[in-house]
């Protein structure tokens, strides 16, 4: 049986690969984002290649008042209840800008955390009524420990991790599962210039998407992707603060 899934931030690098994986498995999709032309191109391609229902909705992460109506509208457009919501929106600024420009700080936190809470609260309330379904959100390994190279971005993802953990706890008895996704470096425009493209730490969006779909199907609580980031972050988080604060990470 196919699910009916809303993908928020569908034109982002990981989300594009994720939509392809889901469509190939026969799931019905609603692609939501800001770029209507690109969303329509994606939807047309997926319909032709995968022969599935793919709808398009405009979604602006920072227009909080529009979030609850969007969830209601999506539920009404499909030929059955909405089964899943995947939050793929994100903004990663240059750390140096956030140290002098508070607007960059605000945009980072509002996009990565406030918007996620706003739209996923609405999704949680809808899904809990049907006592089934799932919510998944893309966080980051950067949220595991504050590092000088990206601590503003990291703190927004740390907040998202705590929010998702609480939401998972809240929705467990309702039969709604919540997955926290923690990618490392992924070969997308967001990470361009941050790492050598030949690095073994750099994963393809397609690999990440496959792991995400598998984690959703297995109802995993948390996913480090690729898997070795769990080991890396375990070591980083175990370092004593007296040592860690002297490191350039």
PDB file of N, CA, C and O in Angstrom, residues 84-118:
ATOM      1  N   UNK A  84       2.343  10.848   6.081  1.00  0.00           N
ATOM      2  CA  UNK A  84       3.664  11.236   6.546  1.00  0.00           C
ATOM      3  C   UNK A  84       4.040  12.644   6.137  1.00  0.00           C
ATOM      4  O   UNK A  84       3.573  13.161   5.117  1.00  0.00           O
ATOM      5  N   UNK A  85       4.892  13.256   6.946  1.00  0.00           N
ATOM      6  CA  UNK A  85       5.404  14.601   6.674  1.00  0.00           C
ATOM      7  C   UNK A  85       6.909  14.582   6.894  1.00  0.00           C
ATOM      8  O   UNK A  85       7.388  14.124   7.936  1.00  0.00           O
ATOM      9  N   UNK A  86       7.657  15.079   5.904  1.00  0.00           N
ATOM     10  CA  UNK A  86       9.115  15.127   5.994  1.00  0.00           C
ATOM     11  C   UNK A  86       9.571  16.572   5.869  1.00  0.00           C
ATOM     12  O   UNK A  86       9.299  17.225   4.862  1.00  0.00           O
ATOM     13  N   UNK A  87      10.263  17.065   6.881  1.00  0.00           N
ATOM     14  CA  UNK A  87      10.751  18.448   6.912  1.00  0.00           C
ATOM     15  C   UNK A  87      12.194  18.469   6.421  1.00  0.00           C
ATOM     16  O   UNK A  87      13.087  17.928   7.074  1.00  0.00           O
ATOM     17  N   UNK A  88      12.416  19.095   5.258  1.00  0.00           N
ATOM     18  CA  UNK A  88      13.750  19.130   4.649  1.00  0.00           C
ATOM     19  C   UNK A  88      14.296  20.547   4.518  1.00  0.00           C
ATOM     20  O   UNK A  88      15.318  20.752   3.843  1.00  0.00           O
ATOM     21  N   UNK A  89      13.634  21.520   5.114  1.00  0.00           N
ATOM     22  CA  UNK A  89      14.084  22.909   5.004  1.00  0.00           C
ATOM     23  C   UNK A  89      15.326  23.127   5.869  1.00  0.00           C
ATOM     24  O   UNK A  89      15.490  22.487   6.908  1.00  0.00           O
ATOM     25  N   UNK A  90      16.166  24.036   5.435  1.00  0.00           N
ATOM     26  CA  UNK A  90      17.340  24.352   6.246  1.00  0.00           C
ATOM     27  C   UNK A  90      18.088  25.550   5.708  1.00  0.00           C
ATOM     28  O   UNK A  90      18.021  25.857   4.509  1.00  0.00           O
ATOM     29  N   UNK A  91      18.770  26.223   6.607  1.00  0.00           N
ATOM     30  CA  UNK A  91      19.602  27.364   6.217  1.00  0.00           C
ATOM     31  C   UNK A  91      20.892  27.307   7.022  1.00  0.00           C
ATOM     32  O   UNK A  91      20.853  27.217   8.254  1.00  0.00           O
ATOM     33  N   UNK A  92      22.028  27.323   6.317  1.00  0.00           N
ATOM     34  CA  UNK A  92      23.321  27.296   6.989  1.00  0.00           C
ATOM     35  C   UNK A  92      24.113  28.542   6.584  1.00  0.00           C
ATOM     36  O   UNK A  92      24.598  28.626   5.452  1.00  0.00           O
ATOM     37  N   UNK A  93      24.273  29.511   7.485  1.00  0.00           N
ATOM     38  CA  UNK A  93      24.988  30.741   7.161  1.00  0.00           C
ATOM     39  C   UNK A  93      26.489  30.563   7.330  1.00  0.00           C
ATOM     40  O   UNK A  93      26.958  29.546   7.856  1.00  0.00           O
ATOM     41  N   UNK A  94      27.229  31.551   6.896  1.00  0.00           N
ATOM     42  CA  UNK A  94      28.642  31.596   7.234  1.00  0.00           C
ATOM     43  C   UNK A  94      28.749  32.006   8.696  1.00  0.00           C
ATOM     44  O   UNK A  94      28.192  33.031   9.103  1.00  0.00           O
ATOM     45  N   UNK A  95      29.453  31.215   9.485  1.00  0.00           N
ATOM     46  CA  UNK A  95      29.549  31.481  10.916  1.00  0.00           C
ATOM     47  C   UNK A  95      30.026  32.898  11.201  1.00  0.00           C
ATOM     48  O   UNK A  95      29.509  33.582  12.090  1.00  0.00           O
ATOM     49  N   UNK A  96      31.000  33.376  10.424  1.00  0.00           N
ATOM     50  CA  UNK A  96      31.563  34.702  10.686  1.00  0.00           C
ATOM     51  C   UNK A  96      30.503  35.793  10.554  1.00  0.00           C
ATOM     52  O   UNK A  96      30.541  36.797  11.269  1.00  0.00           O
ATOM     53  N   UNK A  97      29.529  35.614   9.671  1.00  0.00           N
ATOM     54  CA  UNK A  97      28.460  36.607   9.514  1.00  0.00           C
ATOM     55  C   UNK A  97      27.566  36.652  10.744  1.00  0.00           C
ATOM     56  O   UNK A  97      27.098  37.720  11.147  1.00  0.00           O
ATOM     57  N   UNK A  98      27.324  35.488  11.336  1.00  0.00           N
ATOM     58  CA  UNK A  98      26.424  35.446  12.490  1.00  0.00           C
ATOM     59  C   UNK A  98      27.037  36.113  13.722  1.00  0.00           C
ATOM     60  O   UNK A  98      26.329  36.427  14.678  1.00  0.00           O
ATOM     61  N   UNK A  99      28.333  36.317  13.701  1.00  0.00           N
ATOM     62  CA  UNK A  99      29.004  36.927  14.853  1.00  0.00           C
ATOM     63  C   UNK A  99      28.836  38.441  14.888  1.00  0.00           C
ATOM     64  O   UNK A  99      29.093  39.069  15.927  1.00  0.00           O
ATOM     65  N   UNK A 100      28.397  39.024  13.769  1.00  0.00           N
ATOM     66  CA  UNK A 100      28.212  40.484  13.720  1.00  0.00           C
ATOM     67  C   UNK A 100      26.838  40.891  13.190  1.00  0.00           C
ATOM     68  O   UNK A 100      26.434  42.033  13.345  1.00  0.00           O
ATOM     69  N   UNK A 101      26.129  39.976  12.573  1.00  0.00           N
ATOM     70  CA  UNK A 101      24.837  40.290  11.948  1.00  0.00           C
ATOM     71  C   UNK A 101      23.748  39.442  12.588  1.00  0.00           C
ATOM     72  O   UNK A 101      23.587  38.265  12.268  1.00  0.00           O
ATOM     73  N   UNK A 102      22.967  40.063  13.478  1.00  0.00           N
ATOM     74  CA  UNK A 102      21.948  39.296  14.193  1.00  0.00           C
ATOM     75  C   UNK A 102      20.841  38.823  13.266  1.00  0.00           C
ATOM     76  O   UNK A 102      20.178  37.810  13.544  1.00  0.00           O
ATOM     77  N   UNK A 103      20.612  39.520  12.154  1.00  0.00           N
ATOM     78  CA  UNK A 103      19.586  39.074  11.221  1.00  0.00           C
ATOM     79  C   UNK A 103      19.916  37.695  10.648  1.00  0.00           C
ATOM     80  O   UNK A 103      19.015  36.893  10.380  1.00  0.00           O
ATOM     81  N   UNK A 104      21.217  37.414  10.475  1.00  0.00           N
ATOM     82  CA  UNK A 104      21.627  36.083  10.027  1.00  0.00           C
ATOM     83  C   UNK A 104      21.341  35.033  11.106  1.00  0.00           C
ATOM     84  O   UNK A 104      20.932  33.914  10.817  1.00  0.00           O
ATOM     85  N   UNK A 105      21.561  35.415  12.345  1.00  0.00           N
ATOM     86  CA  UNK A 105      21.250  34.516  13.465  1.00  0.00           C
ATOM     87  C   UNK A 105      19.757  34.207  13.483  1.00  0.00           C
ATOM     88  O   UNK A 105      19.333  33.047  13.580  1.00  0.00           O
ATOM     89  N   UNK A 106      18.944  35.253  13.376  1.00  0.00           N
ATOM     90  CA  UNK A 106      17.494  35.090  13.429  1.00  0.00           C
ATOM     91  C   UNK A 106      16.985  34.234  12.273  1.00  0.00           C
ATOM     92  O   UNK A 106      16.145  33.346  12.464  1.00  0.00           O
ATOM     93  N   UNK A 107      17.508  34.499  11.080  1.00  0.00           N
ATOM     94  CA  UNK A 107      17.081  33.710   9.922  1.00  0.00           C
ATOM     95  C   UNK A 107      17.433  32.237  10.113  1.00  0.00           C
ATOM     96  O   UNK A 107      16.637  31.345   9.774  1.00  0.00           O
ATOM     97  N   UNK A 108      18.606  31.972  10.650  1.00  0.00           N
ATOM     98  CA  UNK A 108      19.043  30.588  10.866  1.00  0.00           C
ATOM     99  C   UNK A 108      18.131  29.869  11.850  1.00  0.00           C
ATOM    100  O   UNK A 108      17.664  28.756  11.584  1.00  0.00           O
ATOM    101  N   UNK A 109      17.872  30.497  12.974  1.00  0.00           N
ATOM    102  CA  UNK A 109      17.047  29.857  14.004  1.00  0.00           C
ATOM    103  C   UNK A 109      15.590  29.749  13.565  1.00  0.00           C
ATOM    104  O   UNK A 109      14.930  28.728  13.786  1.00  0.00           O
ATOM    105  N   UNK A 110      15.089  30.793  12.902  1.00  0.00           N
ATOM    106  CA  UNK A 110      13.696  30.758  12.451  1.00  0.00           C
ATOM    107  C   UNK A 110      13.475  29.691  11.380  1.00  0.00           C
ATOM    108  O   UNK A 110      12.443  29.009  11.377  1.00  0.00           O
ATOM    109  N   UNK A 111      14.443  29.521  10.472  1.00  0.00           N
ATOM    110  CA  UNK A 111      14.290  28.525   9.411  1.00  0.00           C
ATOM    111  C   UNK A 111      14.462  27.112   9.931  1.00  0.00           C
ATOM    112  O   UNK A 111      13.656  26.219   9.628  1.00  0.00           O
ATOM    113  N   UNK A 112      15.497  26.894  10.714  1.00  0.00           N
ATOM    114  CA  UNK A 112      15.849  25.533  11.129  1.00  0.00           C
ATOM    115  C   UNK A 112      15.054  25.029  12.322  1.00  0.00           C
ATOM    116  O   UNK A 112      14.887  23.813  12.479  1.00  0.00           O
ATOM    117  N   UNK A 113      14.591  25.950  13.162  1.00  0.00           N
ATOM    118  CA  UNK A 113      13.921  25.529  14.395  1.00  0.00           C
ATOM    119  C   UNK A 113      12.483  26.021  14.495  1.00  0.00           C
ATOM    120  O   UNK A 113      11.553  25.221  14.587  1.00  0.00           O
ATOM    121  N   UNK A 114      12.288  27.347  14.463  1.00  0.00           N
ATOM    122  CA  UNK A 114      10.936  27.892  14.661  1.00  0.00           C
ATOM    123  C   UNK A 114       9.975  27.385  13.588  1.00  0.00           C
ATOM    124  O   UNK A 114       8.844  26.989  13.892  1.00  0.00           O
ATOM    125  N   UNK A 115      10.418  27.407  12.331  1.00  0.00           N
ATOM    126  CA  UNK A 115       9.545  26.939  11.250  1.00  0.00           C
ATOM    127  C   UNK A 115       9.226  25.457  11.406  1.00  0.00           C
ATOM    128  O   UNK A 115       8.090  25.026  11.156  1.00  0.00           O
ATOM    129  N   UNK A 116      10.229  24.678  11.818  1.00  0.00           N
ATOM    130  CA  UNK A 116       9.998  23.240  12.017  1.00  0.00           C
ATOM    131  C   UNK A 116       8.955  23.004  13.101  1.00  0.00           C
ATOM    132  O   UNK A 116       8.037  22.184  12.932  1.00  0.00           O
ATOM    133  N   UNK A 117       9.088  23.713  14.204  1.00  0.00           N
ATOM    134  CA  UNK A 117       8.112  23.553  15.296  1.00  0.00           C
ATOM    135  C   UNK A 117       6.716  23.950  14.825  1.00  0.00           C
ATOM    136  O   UNK A 117       5.725  23.257  15.095  1.00  0.00           O
ATOM    137  N   UNK A 118       6.625  25.051  14.102  1.00  0.00           N
ATOM    138  CA  UNK A 118       5.332  25.555  13.649  1.00  0.00           C
ATOM    139  C   UNK A 118       4.620  24.554  12.746  1.00  0.00           C
ATOM    140  O   UNK A 118       3.466  24.183  13.000  1.00  0.00           O
TER     141      UNK A 118
END
